[in-house]
CSV table of C-alpha atoms in Angstrom, one decimal:
chain,number,residue,atom,x,y,z
A,1,MET,CA,0.1,0.1,0.2
A,2,LYS,CA,2.9,1.8,1.3
A,3,ASN,CA,4.2,1.6,-2.2
A,4,ILE,CA,0.9,2.6,-4.1
A,5,PHE,CA,1.0,5.6,-2.7
A,6,THR,CA,5.3,6.6,-3.3
A,7,ILE,CA,3.8,5.7,-6.2
A,8,ALA,CA,0.7,8.1,-7.0
A,9,ALA,CA,2.2,11.1,-5.4
A,10,ALA,CA,5.2,10.6,-7.7
A,11,LEU,CA,3.0,11.4,-10.8
A,12,LEU,CA,0.7,14.1,-9.9
A,13,ALA,CA,4.1,15.5,-8.9
A,14,THR,CA,5.0,14.4,-12.7
A,15,LEU,CA,2.4,15.7,-13.8
A,16,PHE,CA,1.9,19.1,-12.0
A,17,ALA,CA,6.1,19.3,-13.0
A,18,ALA,CA,4.7,19.1,-16.8
A,19,SER,CA,1.3,21.4,-16.6
A,20,CYS,CA,4.4,24.2,-15.5
A,21,ASP,CA,6.7,23.8,-18.8
A,22,PRO,CA,8.4,27.6,-18.7
A,23,HIS,CA,8.1,27.6,-23.1
A,24,LYS,CA,4.0,26.3,-23.1
A,25,ASP,CA,2.4,29.7,-21.9
A,26,ASN,CA,5.3,31.7,-24.9
A,27,ILE,CA,3.8,34.0,-27.0
A,28,PRO,CA,4.5,32.7,-30.5
A,29,GLU,CA,7.3,34.3,-32.2
A,30,THR,CA,6.3,37.8,-33.8
A,31,ILE,CA,9.4,39.4,-36.4
A,32,PRO,CA,8.4,40.5,-39.3
A,33,ASP,CA,8.7,39.2,-42.1
A,34,SER,CA,9.7,43.0,-44.1
A,35,LEU,CA,11.4,46.2,-43.1
A,36,ASN,CA,10.3,47.7,-46.0
A,37,TYR,CA,9.0,50.9,-44.5
A,38,THR,CA,9.4,50.7,-40.8
A,39,GLU,CA,11.5,53.9,-38.6
A,40,TRP,CA,13.9,52.3,-35.7
A,41,TYR,CA,15.3,54.7,-32.9
A,42,SER,CA,18.7,54.7,-31.1
A,43,VAL,CA,20.7,58.2,-28.4
A,44,GLY,CA,23.9,57.7,-27.9
A,45,GLN,CA,26.6,60.2,-26.7
A,46,ASP,CA,29.4,61.5,-28.5
A,47,GLY,CA,32.1,63.4,-25.9
A,48,GLU,CA,28.9,65.0,-24.3
A,49,GLN,CA,27.2,65.7,-27.3
A,50,LYS,CA,23.4,63.3,-27.2
A,51,LEU,CA,22.6,61.9,-30.2
A,52,TYR,CA,19.9,60.5,-31.8
A,53,TYR,CA,19.6,58.1,-34.6
A,54,PHE,CA,16.6,57.5,-37.0
A,55,LEU,CA,17.3,54.5,-39.0
A,56,ASN,CA,14.4,54.7,-42.1
A,57,ILE,CA,14.0,51.7,-44.1
A,58,GLN,CA,12.8,51.8,-47.3
A,59,PRO,CA,12.8,49.3,-50.4
A,60,SER,CA,15.1,51.6,-52.8
A,61,MET,CA,17.0,53.4,-50.1
A,62,SER,CA,17.2,53.9,-46.9
A,63,THR,CA,19.0,56.8,-44.9
A,64,LEU,CA,20.9,57.0,-41.2
A,65,THR,CA,20.1,60.4,-40.4
A,66,THR,CA,22.1,61.6,-36.7
A,67,LYS,CA,20.0,65.1,-34.5
A,68,ASP,CA,21.6,66.1,-31.4
A,69,ALA,CA,19.7,66.8,-28.5
A,70,PRO,CA,17.8,67.9,-26.9
A,71,GLU,CA,17.2,71.1,-30.5
A,72,GLY,CA,16.9,68.4,-32.9
A,73,LYS,CA,19.4,69.7,-35.6
A,74,ILE,CA,20.1,67.0,-38.2
A,75,LEU,CA,23.9,66.7,-38.4
A,76,LYS,CA,24.4,63.7,-41.1
A,77,GLN,CA,22.4,61.7,-43.2
A,78,GLN,CA,24.0,57.9,-44.0
A,79,PRO,CA,22.3,56.4,-47.8
A,80,LEU,CA,22.2,53.4,-46.8
A,81,GLU,CA,21.6,49.6,-48.4
A,82,VAL,CA,19.1,47.3,-46.0
A,83,THR,CA,19.1,43.2,-47.0
A,84,TYR,CA,16.9,41.2,-44.7
A,85,ASN,CA,16.3,37.9,-44.5
A,86,LYS,CA,14.0,37.1,-41.3
A,87,PRO,CA,16.0,37.3,-38.7
A,88,ASN,CA,19.3,38.2,-39.9
A,89,VAL,CA,19.6,42.4,-41.5
A,90,LYS,CA,22.6,43.5,-43.4
A,91,MET,CA,24.0,47.2,-44.3
A,92,TYR,CA,26.1,48.8,-46.5
A,93,PHE,CA,26.8,52.6,-45.7
A,94,PHE,CA,27.2,53.5,-49.7
A,95,ASP,CA,30.0,56.9,-47.9
A,96,GLY,CA,31.9,54.8,-46.7
A,97,GLY,CA,30.9,54.1,-43.5
A,98,GLY,CA,31.3,50.1,-43.4
A,99,ARG,CA,29.4,47.2,-43.5
A,100,PHE,CA,27.6,45.3,-41.0
A,101,ALA,CA,25.0,42.3,-39.6
A,102,GLY,CA,23.2,40.7,-37.6
A,103,TYR,CA,19.8,40.5,-36.9
A,104,ILE,CA,16.0,41.0,-35.4
A,105,ILE,CA,14.9,40.3,-31.0
A,106,ASP,CA,11.4,39.5,-31.0
A,107,LYS,CA,9.5,42.2,-29.6
A,108,GLN,CA,8.2,39.6,-26.8
A,109,HIS,CA,12.6,39.2,-25.4
A,110,MET,CA,13.2,42.7,-24.9
A,111,MET,CA,11.6,46.3,-23.5
A,112,ILE,CA,12.9,50.1,-23.3
A,113,ASP,CA,10.5,52.6,-21.2
A,114,GLY,CA,8.3,49.9,-20.7
A,115,ARG,CA,6.9,48.9,-23.3
A,116,ASN,CA,8.1,45.9,-25.5
A,117,VAL,CA,10.1,46.5,-28.8
A,118,TYR,CA,11.7,44.9,-32.0
A,119,VAL,CA,16.1,45.4,-30.8
A,120,MET,CA,17.8,44.6,-34.3
A,121,GLN,CA,21.3,44.3,-32.8
A,122,LEU,CA,24.6,45.0,-35.5
A,123,PHE,CA,28.0,44.6,-35.6
A,124,GLU,CA,30.7,46.1,-38.0
A,125,VAL,CA,32.1,42.9,-40.5
A,126,ASP,CA,33.8,42.5,-43.6
A,127,GLU,CA,33.0,42.3,-47.0
A,128,ASP,CA,33.2,38.4,-46.1
A,129,GLY,CA,30.8,39.3,-43.8
A,130,LYS,CA,32.6,38.2,-40.2
A,131,VAL,CA,32.3,40.7,-38.1
A,132,LEU,CA,35.9,43.3,-37.2
A,133,LEU,CA,37.1,42.3,-33.8
A,134,ASP,CA,39.4,45.0,-31.6
A,135,GLU,CA,42.9,43.6,-29.6
A,136,LYS,CA,40.7,42.3,-26.6
A,137,GLY,CA,39.0,40.2,-29.4
A,138,GLU,CA,35.6,42.5,-28.9
A,139,PRO,CA,33.4,43.7,-31.4
A,140,LEU,CA,35.3,46.7,-32.6
A,141,SER,CA,32.0,47.8,-33.9
A,142,THR,CA,28.7,48.0,-32.8
A,143,MET,CA,24.8,49.3,-33.2
A,144,ILE,CA,22.0,49.1,-31.5
A,145,PHE,CA,18.0,50.2,-33.1
A,146,TRP,CA,14.7,49.7,-32.1
A,147,LYS,CA,11.0,50.2,-32.5
A,148,GLU,CA,7.9,48.7,-31.3
């Protein structure tokens, strides 16, 4: 009889654990199928100056606009080509600004200011698509953008 109670308790514990599977309630991935006609944002520092970045992705020609804060004066606009193969992103700056490659992180995994956002993580790469590293073996240059 003692063995029956032990087996029953083990069975109930197994069923309870199976019903608490953390992956069961996950929201399906919502990574966009296309980046066309989207705008992505970033914030950075150049010495004492705070900068805002706006990445406007268009089918033919995209632009990265840099504005100063708080005035919002445009400091620079760079044309670039963006290619997207869900979730991978590649960027090529036409004016010598380099090549970047990375990926989109689904909005269910990231929050900024209490809002779920998509995040685009990019690394500077060479012509073969390999990440450029500094002397410590860390990525030489990175960019992070987000959008709701």
